[in-house]
């Protein structure tokens, strides 16, 4: 997948063979959708530095957070699909397993070092580290590696089953006798929340289950994306619409007859306010259903916007590594203009940011203006890296 390039006519081709392949259209559509979710992700990270709370009470704040819920599920799912196509490119399950382990461990290391510093600009580990989305993505790749020798359908359906039975993972550490339960429980919390005491040195934002199931399902989804264009679109639409409809029907029954939890919300907010940490079955249906629909629509996407999104989608890790420090620097600049000081002290534990005084928080208009400027800055950098990676890549570029 990393070997795809674009010719002068705007058509994608495999740069390793310089010949058209029947899989080109589906790869391009995946890149477009991945680019869309990468851009949406920047909204949430600007929101973090702006001090705007996650969710309500107004619809504007609620949907600013809600629209970014699509990012992690789509990115993890499509990372699995990317692994499927990487395996077809390598032609050897053992080579694919080595690639996944290597890239996964690189991602974990980046989360604990470079990405942590970009979030906080704080070199001290006294405030701890973060088990964030890149950490989770890396470990999911490592865990997927041993299973790529099985058929993609087996891996994909195993992932779906894991998503549906995820709550069972809360029980095993409770069966461990003391005093081993304390140690086992602290480690288990990285896998799935079981109510055990967590290791204080790392804040766990993303656990491994059910995300590894989402990646495995995406790996199996690669077999669908190998089919001819008409059948591919039909299946993406059917599965996507089915998931979305199931969420709307069952979710509506849930909010109608189930107990209301937390602060009172309008019915629409209650329906869309699904559990993300860890992601519930409702949350994944709500986000992955529309993602599959968008993949079907992106099959025939053309024009400038599709090109821009595909560019971001072809270099997602490069985009990720750049966008956090850029947003952080933007926040310091905006604070200096608005308040006369950068207020770096607000961000020493980012993404856990707490700006106490409402007057210091940004308006939604300022949030979206900063977001648009930052994405505009990122585009030429990502375009340059995409072309460099496809024409004269360094060996390390296959992992970034």
Short mmCIF file of C-alpha atoms in Angstrom, two decimals:
data_model
loop_
_atom_site.label_atom_id
_atom_site.label_comp_id
_atom_site.label_asym_id
_atom_site.label_seq_id
_atom_site.Cartn_x
_atom_site.Cartn_y
_atom_site.Cartn_z
CA UNK A 1 0.00 0.00 0.00
CA UNK A 2 2.88 2.36 0.73
CA UNK A 3 4.13 1.88 -2.84
CA UNK A 4 1.16 3.60 -4.44
CA UNK A 5 1.79 6.81 -6.38
CA UNK A 6 -0.22 9.08 -8.66
CA UNK A 7 0.48 9.72 -12.34
CA UNK A 8 -0.06 12.98 -14.22
CA UNK A 9 -3.61 12.02 -15.04
CA UNK A 10 -4.44 11.56 -11.38
CA UNK A 11 -4.58 7.76 -11.61
CA UNK A 12 -2.97 5.66 -8.92
CA UNK A 13 -0.46 2.95 -9.75
CA UNK A 14 1.95 0.61 -8.01
CA UNK A 15 5.31 2.37 -7.95
CA UNK A 16 7.17 -0.90 -7.42
CA UNK A 17 6.04 -2.29 -10.75
CA UNK A 18 4.81 0.86 -12.52
CA UNK A 19 1.84 -1.09 -13.84
CA UNK A 20 -1.83 -0.55 -13.21
CA UNK A 21 -3.42 -3.00 -10.80
CA UNK A 22 -7.08 -3.89 -10.29
CA UNK A 23 -6.73 -3.06 -6.57
CA UNK A 24 -5.87 0.58 -7.22
CA UNK A 25 -9.38 2.06 -6.83
CA UNK A 26 -10.01 0.41 -3.47
CA UNK A 27 -6.63 1.52 -2.12
CA UNK A 28 -7.33 5.08 -3.19
CA UNK A 29 -10.74 5.03 -1.51
CA UNK A 30 -9.17 3.74 1.69
CA UNK A 31 -6.59 6.50 1.58
CA UNK A 32 -9.30 9.11 1.07
CA UNK A 33 -11.30 7.90 4.07
CA UNK A 34 -8.19 7.62 6.20
CA UNK A 35 -7.28 11.17 5.22
CA UNK A 36 -10.74 12.37 6.24
CA UNK A 37 -10.43 10.85 9.70
CA UNK A 38 -6.91 12.25 10.12
CA UNK A 39 -8.23 15.73 9.40
CA UNK A 40 -11.15 15.24 11.78
CA UNK A 41 -8.73 14.09 14.46
CA UNK A 42 -7.04 17.49 14.37
CA UNK A 43 -10.33 19.09 15.45
CA UNK A 44 -10.29 17.16 18.70
CA UNK A 45 -6.65 17.87 19.40
CA UNK A 46 -7.14 21.60 18.82
CA UNK A 47 -10.10 21.31 21.19
CA UNK A 48 -7.81 19.78 23.83
CA UNK A 49 -5.43 22.74 23.74
CA UNK A 50 -8.27 25.25 23.53
CA UNK A 51 -9.74 24.16 26.86
CA UNK A 52 -13.17 23.53 25.31
CA UNK A 53 -14.70 20.60 27.24
CA UNK A 54 -15.38 17.22 25.65
CA UNK A 55 -19.10 17.11 24.92
CA UNK A 56 -22.08 19.30 25.95
CA UNK A 57 -23.80 21.21 27.20
CA UNK A 58 -24.45 22.94 23.84
CA UNK A 59 -24.94 21.13 20.54
CA UNK A 60 -21.96 22.99 19.06
CA UNK A 61 -19.56 21.71 21.71
CA UNK A 62 -21.17 18.25 21.71
CA UNK A 63 -20.80 17.72 17.95
CA UNK A 64 -17.30 19.20 17.92
CA UNK A 65 -16.35 16.23 20.08
CA UNK A 66 -18.74 13.70 18.56
CA UNK A 67 -17.57 14.07 14.95
CA UNK A 68 -14.06 13.08 16.05
CA UNK A 69 -15.34 9.78 17.50
CA UNK A 70 -15.00 8.32 14.01
CA UNK A 71 -11.22 8.74 14.01
CA UNK A 72 -9.87 5.95 16.20
CA UNK A 73 -12.27 3.20 15.00
CA UNK A 74 -11.75 4.05 11.32
CA UNK A 75 -7.99 4.37 11.68
CA UNK A 76 -7.55 1.10 13.60
CA UNK A 77 -9.92 -0.76 11.25
CA UNK A 78 -8.13 0.55 8.15
CA UNK A 79 -4.75 -0.22 9.71
CA UNK A 80 -5.89 -3.84 9.68
CA UNK A 81 -6.91 -3.50 6.04
CA UNK A 82 -3.55 -1.91 5.29
CA UNK A 83 -1.85 -4.92 6.92
CA UNK A 84 -3.84 -7.21 4.62
CA UNK A 85 -2.60 -5.40 1.51
CA UNK A 86 0.93 -5.19 2.89
CA UNK A 87 0.80 -8.97 3.19
CA UNK A 88 -0.29 -9.29 -0.45
CA UNK A 89 2.57 -7.02 -1.44
CA UNK A 90 5.15 -8.99 0.55
CA UNK A 91 3.74 -12.37 -0.48
CA UNK A 92 4.94 -14.05 2.72
CA UNK A 93 3.05 -14.26 6.05
CA UNK A 94 6.34 -14.45 7.97
CA UNK A 95 7.58 -11.24 6.32
CA UNK A 96 4.27 -9.55 7.15
CA UNK A 97 4.51 -10.72 10.78
CA UNK A 98 8.03 -9.28 11.06
CA UNK A 99 6.85 -6.00 9.55
CA UNK A 100 3.92 -5.73 11.97
CA UNK A 101 6.06 -6.50 15.03
CA UNK A 102 8.75 -4.03 13.98
CA UNK A 103 6.34 -1.24 13.12
CA UNK A 104 4.25 -1.92 16.20
CA UNK A 105 7.20 -1.63 18.57
CA UNK A 106 8.33 1.54 16.80
CA UNK A 107 4.88 3.03 17.43
CA UNK A 108 4.99 2.09 21.12
CA UNK A 109 8.43 3.68 21.46
CA UNK A 110 7.27 6.83 19.67
CA UNK A 111 4.27 7.15 22.01
CA UNK A 112 6.46 6.98 25.10
CA UNK A 113 9.12 9.41 23.84
CA UNK A 114 8.62 11.73 20.87
CA UNK A 115 4.83 11.94 20.93
CA UNK A 116 4.76 12.39 24.70
CA UNK A 117 7.14 15.33 24.40
CA UNK A 118 5.19 16.85 21.52
CA UNK A 119 2.00 16.75 23.61
CA UNK A 120 3.56 18.29 26.72
CA UNK A 121 6.87 20.02 25.83
CA UNK A 122 7.76 18.58 29.23
CA UNK A 123 10.95 16.44 29.31
CA UNK A 124 10.31 15.24 32.87
CA UNK A 125 8.61 11.88 33.33
CA UNK A 126 7.61 12.83 36.87
CA UNK A 127 4.13 13.61 35.52
CA UNK A 128 3.95 10.16 33.94
CA UNK A 129 3.48 8.90 30.39
CA UNK A 130 0.44 8.12 28.26
CA UNK A 131 -0.84 4.86 26.81
CA UNK A 132 -2.58 6.65 23.96
CA UNK A 133 -3.87 5.76 20.52
CA UNK A 134 -0.42 5.20 18.98
CA UNK A 135 0.56 2.96 21.89
CA UNK A 136 -2.62 0.93 21.38
CA UNK A 137 -2.13 0.78 17.61
CA UNK A 138 1.41 -0.51 18.05
CA UNK A 139 0.50 -3.29 20.46
CA UNK A 140 -2.44 -4.31 18.27
CA UNK A 141 -0.03 -4.75 15.36
CA UNK A 142 2.27 -6.86 17.52
CA UNK A 143 -0.66 -9.03 18.65
CA UNK A 144 -2.03 -9.36 15.12
CA UNK A 145 1.34 -10.58 13.77
CA UNK A 146 1.13 -14.25 14.93
CA UNK A 147 -2.31 -14.66 13.37
CA UNK A 148 -1.59 -13.51 9.82
CA UNK A 149 -0.68 -17.09 8.90
CA UNK A 150 -4.39 -17.93 9.22
CA UNK A 151 -6.91 -17.05 6.53
CA UNK A 152 -8.08 -13.41 6.52
CA UNK A 153 -11.67 -14.56 6.99
CA UNK A 154 -10.70 -16.46 10.15
CA UNK A 155 -8.82 -13.45 11.51
CA UNK A 156 -11.64 -11.06 10.57
CA UNK A 157 -14.44 -13.05 12.17
CA UNK A 158 -12.31 -13.68 15.26
CA UNK A 159 -12.01 -9.92 15.58
CA UNK A 160 -15.78 -9.48 15.32
CA UNK A 161 -16.34 -12.11 18.04
CA UNK A 162 -13.77 -10.39 20.27
CA UNK A 163 -15.63 -7.10 19.91
CA UNK A 164 -18.90 -8.70 20.99
CA UNK A 165 -17.51 -10.61 23.99
CA UNK A 166 -15.13 -7.89 25.20
CA UNK A 167 -16.82 -7.52 28.60
CA UNK A 168 -15.69 -11.05 29.53
CA UNK A 169 -12.14 -9.70 29.79
CA UNK A 170 -13.11 -7.85 32.97
CA UNK A 171 -13.31 -11.11 34.97
CA UNK A 172 -10.02 -13.12 34.66
CA UNK A 173 -7.87 -10.97 37.01
CA UNK A 174 -10.48 -11.33 39.75
CA UNK A 175 -9.81 -15.08 39.75
CA UNK A 176 -6.11 -14.62 40.51
CA UNK A 177 -5.34 -15.24 44.22
CA UNK A 178 -3.64 -12.64 46.37
CA UNK A 179 -0.94 -11.33 46.46
CA UNK A 180 -0.41 -11.99 42.75
CA UNK A 181 -3.75 -10.32 41.94
CA UNK A 182 -2.29 -6.86 42.56
CA UNK A 183 0.50 -7.32 40.03
CA UNK A 184 -1.60 -9.20 37.48
CA UNK A 185 -4.43 -6.72 37.85
CA UNK A 186 -2.17 -3.70 37.25
CA UNK A 187 -0.86 -5.27 34.04
CA UNK A 188 -4.34 -6.45 32.99
CA UNK A 189 -5.62 -2.88 33.07
CA UNK A 190 -3.56 -2.24 29.94
CA UNK A 191 -5.53 -5.01 28.24
CA UNK A 192 -9.07 -4.29 29.49
CA UNK A 193 -10.54 -2.39 32.47
CA UNK A 194 -11.21 -4.79 35.34
CA UNK A 195 -11.47 -2.32 38.21
CA UNK A 196 -7.96 -3.10 39.45
CA UNK A 197 -5.43 -0.58 40.71
CA UNK A 198 -3.55 0.84 37.74
CA UNK A 199 0.18 1.36 37.44
CA UNK A 200 0.55 5.06 38.37
CA UNK A 201 3.47 5.75 36.00
CA UNK A 202 1.31 5.52 32.87
CA UNK A 203 -2.16 6.98 32.23
CA UNK A 204 -4.15 4.43 30.23
CA UNK A 205 -6.35 6.12 27.66
CA UNK A 206 -6.64 3.27 25.14
CA UNK A 207 -6.70 -0.36 26.26
CA UNK A 208 -5.94 -3.22 23.83
CA UNK A 209 -9.32 -5.02 23.89
CA UNK A 210 -11.51 -4.60 21.88
CA UNK A 211 -9.26 -2.49 19.62
CA UNK A 212 -7.21 -5.50 18.53
CA UNK A 213 -10.52 -7.03 17.45
CA UNK A 214 -11.27 -3.94 15.37
CA UNK A 215 -7.88 -4.26 13.65
CA UNK A 216 -8.44 -7.97 13.03
CA UNK A 217 -11.87 -7.22 11.55
CA UNK A 218 -10.23 -4.67 9.27
CA UNK A 219 -7.69 -7.30 8.20
CA UNK A 220 -10.53 -9.60 7.16
CA UNK A 221 -12.26 -6.69 5.44
CA UNK A 222 -9.35 -6.67 2.99
CA UNK A 223 -10.85 -9.72 1.27
CA UNK A 224 -13.96 -7.69 0.46
CA UNK A 225 -11.88 -4.87 -0.94
CA UNK A 226 -10.23 -7.30 -3.38
CA UNK A 227 -13.46 -7.88 -5.25
CA UNK A 228 -14.56 -6.08 -8.39
CA UNK A 229 -15.65 -2.48 -8.01
CA UNK A 230 -19.42 -3.05 -8.23
CA UNK A 231 -19.48 -5.88 -5.70
CA UNK A 232 -17.07 -4.03 -3.44
CA UNK A 233 -19.31 -0.97 -3.30
CA UNK A 234 -22.41 -3.09 -2.82
CA UNK A 235 -20.93 -4.99 0.12
CA UNK A 236 -19.53 -1.85 1.80
CA UNK A 237 -22.90 -0.15 1.50
CA UNK A 238 -24.81 -3.21 2.72
CA UNK A 239 -22.59 -3.78 5.75
CA UNK A 240 -22.32 -0.08 6.54
CA UNK A 241 -26.05 0.56 6.28
CA UNK A 242 -26.77 -2.59 8.28
CA UNK A 243 -24.47 -1.54 11.13
CA UNK A 244 -25.84 1.99 11.13
CA UNK A 245 -29.46 0.81 11.11
CA UNK A 246 -28.78 -1.67 13.92
CA UNK A 247 -27.22 1.08 16.00
CA UNK A 248 -30.12 3.45 15.41
CA UNK A 249 -32.78 0.85 16.23
CA UNK A 250 -31.15 -0.81 19.24
CA UNK A 251 -29.67 2.46 20.49
CA UNK A 252 -33.07 4.14 20.34
CA UNK A 253 -34.58 1.31 22.35
CA UNK A 254 -31.76 1.67 24.85
CA UNK A 255 -32.36 5.36 25.51
CA UNK A 256 -36.15 4.93 25.47
CA UNK A 257 -36.41 2.09 27.98
CA UNK A 258 -33.00 2.10 29.69
CA UNK A 259 -32.05 4.17 32.74
CA UNK A 260 -30.53 7.57 32.10
CA UNK A 261 -26.97 7.78 33.34
CA UNK A 262 -25.07 10.92 34.26
CA UNK A 263 -26.44 14.39 33.67
CA UNK A 264 -29.73 14.70 31.75
CA UNK A 265 -29.30 15.11 27.97
CA UNK A 266 -31.64 15.60 25.01
CA UNK A 267 -32.55 12.25 23.37
CA UNK A 268 -30.29 12.82 20.34
CA UNK A 269 -27.28 13.50 22.55
CA UNK A 270 -28.05 10.44 24.66
CA UNK A 271 -28.21 8.29 21.54
CA UNK A 272 -24.88 9.54 20.22
CA UNK A 273 -23.10 9.74 23.58
CA UNK A 274 -21.78 6.17 23.51
CA UNK A 275 -18.93 4.79 25.61
CA UNK A 276 -15.50 5.24 24.02
CA UNK A 277 -13.16 4.12 26.84
CA UNK A 278 -13.20 1.20 26.19
CA UNK A 279 -15.29 1.38 23.01
CA UNK A 280 -18.64 -0.33 23.45
CA UNK A 281 -20.36 -2.33 20.74
CA UNK A 282 -22.77 0.58 20.26
CA UNK A 283 -19.89 3.01 19.84
CA UNK A 284 -18.19 0.85 17.22
CA UNK A 285 -21.42 0.27 15.28
CA UNK A 286 -22.13 4.01 15.37
CA UNK A 287 -18.71 4.85 13.92
CA UNK A 288 -17.74 1.93 11.69
CA UNK A 289 -21.10 1.74 9.91
CA UNK A 290 -20.84 5.25 8.41
CA UNK A 291 -17.12 4.66 7.76
CA UNK A 292 -17.95 1.72 5.48
CA UNK A 293 -20.59 3.79 3.71
CA UNK A 294 -18.01 6.52 3.15
CA UNK A 295 -15.55 3.98 1.70
CA UNK A 296 -18.19 2.95 -0.83
CA UNK A 297 -18.84 6.58 -1.78
CA UNK A 298 -15.10 7.34 -1.95
CA UNK A 299 -14.65 4.67 -4.63
CA UNK A 300 -15.76 7.21 -7.21
CA UNK A 301 -14.47 10.36 -5.53
CA UNK A 302 -12.58 12.75 -7.79
CA UNK A 303 -11.39 16.34 -7.63
CA UNK A 304 -9.23 18.54 -5.47
CA UNK A 305 -10.77 17.59 -2.14
CA UNK A 306 -10.35 13.86 -2.83
CA UNK A 307 -6.71 14.47 -3.79
CA UNK A 308 -6.04 16.41 -0.59
CA UNK A 309 -7.65 13.73 1.59
CA UNK A 310 -5.80 10.93 -0.21
CA UNK A 311 -2.52 12.78 0.35
CA UNK A 312 -3.11 12.93 4.10
CA UNK A 313 -4.27 9.31 4.08
CA UNK A 314 -1.13 8.02 2.40
CA UNK A 315 1.21 9.41 5.07
CA UNK A 316 -0.85 9.09 8.27
CA UNK A 317 1.99 8.63 10.76
CA UNK A 318 3.96 11.52 9.26
CA UNK A 319 0.82 13.68 9.59
CA UNK A 320 0.30 12.51 13.17
CA UNK A 321 3.86 13.25 14.22
CA UNK A 322 3.66 16.78 12.78
CA UNK A 323 0.17 17.81 13.80
CA UNK A 324 0.58 17.55 17.59
CA UNK A 325 3.57 19.92 17.96
CA UNK A 326 2.03 22.26 15.37
CA UNK A 327 -1.24 22.46 17.32
CA UNK A 328 0.68 22.86 20.58
CA UNK A 329 2.72 25.76 19.16
CA UNK A 330 -0.46 27.29 17.74
CA UNK A 331 -2.04 27.17 21.20
CA UNK A 332 0.94 28.94 22.75
CA UNK A 333 0.77 31.63 20.06
CA UNK A 334 -2.99 32.12 20.43
CA UNK A 335 -2.67 32.34 24.22
CA UNK A 336 0.10 34.92 23.86
CA UNK A 337 -2.12 37.05 21.61
CA UNK A 338 -5.24 36.68 23.73
CA UNK A 339 -3.82 36.65 27.26
CA UNK A 340 -0.36 38.13 26.91
CA UNK A 341 1.32 34.85 27.95
CA UNK A 342 1.68 31.42 26.29
CA UNK A 343 0.58 29.54 29.43
CA UNK A 344 2.63 26.44 28.72
CA UNK A 345 1.86 25.34 32.29
CA UNK A 346 -1.63 24.40 31.13
CA UNK A 347 -0.20 21.71 28.85
CA UNK A 348 2.49 19.95 30.90
CA UNK A 349 0.18 16.90 31.22
CA UNK A 350 -1.51 17.12 27.83
CA UNK A 351 -3.76 15.72 26.51
CA UNK A 352 -5.12 16.06 30.05
CA UNK A 353 -5.60 19.82 29.95
CA UNK A 354 -7.63 21.75 32.47
CA UNK A 355 -8.09 25.48 31.90
CA UNK A 356 -10.00 26.58 34.98
CA UNK A 357 -11.27 30.02 33.98
CA UNK A 358 -13.89 29.97 31.19
CA UNK A 359 -12.60 33.31 29.91
CA UNK A 360 -9.28 31.64 29.05
CA UNK A 361 -10.96 29.00 26.88
CA UNK A 362 -11.33 29.56 23.17
CA UNK A 363 -14.57 30.09 21.35
CA UNK A 364 -15.65 27.46 18.83
CA UNK A 365 -15.02 29.97 16.04
CA UNK A 366 -11.40 30.41 17.15
CA UNK A 367 -11.01 26.65 17.59
CA UNK A 368 -12.10 25.96 14.01
CA UNK A 369 -10.01 28.83 12.62
CA UNK A 370 -6.87 27.43 14.27
CA UNK A 371 -7.78 23.96 13.02
CA UNK A 372 -8.18 25.15 9.41
CA UNK A 373 -4.88 27.05 9.46
CA UNK A 374 -2.98 24.09 10.90
CA UNK A 375 -4.40 21.64 8.35
CA UNK A 376 -3.50 24.07 5.55
CA UNK A 377 0.08 24.19 6.87
CA UNK A 378 0.26 20.39 7.06
CA UNK A 379 -0.89 19.73 3.49
CA UNK A 380 2.23 20.82 1.54
CA UNK A 381 4.45 19.03 4.05
CA UNK A 382 2.47 15.80 3.68
CA UNK A 383 2.41 16.18 -0.11
CA UNK A 384 6.20 16.55 -0.17
CA UNK A 385 6.68 13.50 2.05
CA UNK A 386 4.25 11.41 -0.01
CA UNK A 387 6.18 12.10 -3.21
CA UNK A 388 9.53 11.57 -1.52
CA UNK A 389 8.34 8.26 -0.12
CA UNK A 390 7.08 7.06 -3.51
CA UNK A 391 10.04 8.21 -5.63
CA UNK A 392 13.19 8.14 -3.48
CA UNK A 393 12.40 6.56 -0.14
CA UNK A 394 14.90 5.98 2.65
CA UNK A 395 14.70 2.51 4.27
CA UNK A 396 13.11 3.90 7.45
CA UNK A 397 10.26 5.47 5.49
CA UNK A 398 8.45 2.16 5.14
CA UNK A 399 7.67 2.40 8.85
CA UNK A 400 6.60 6.10 8.88
#
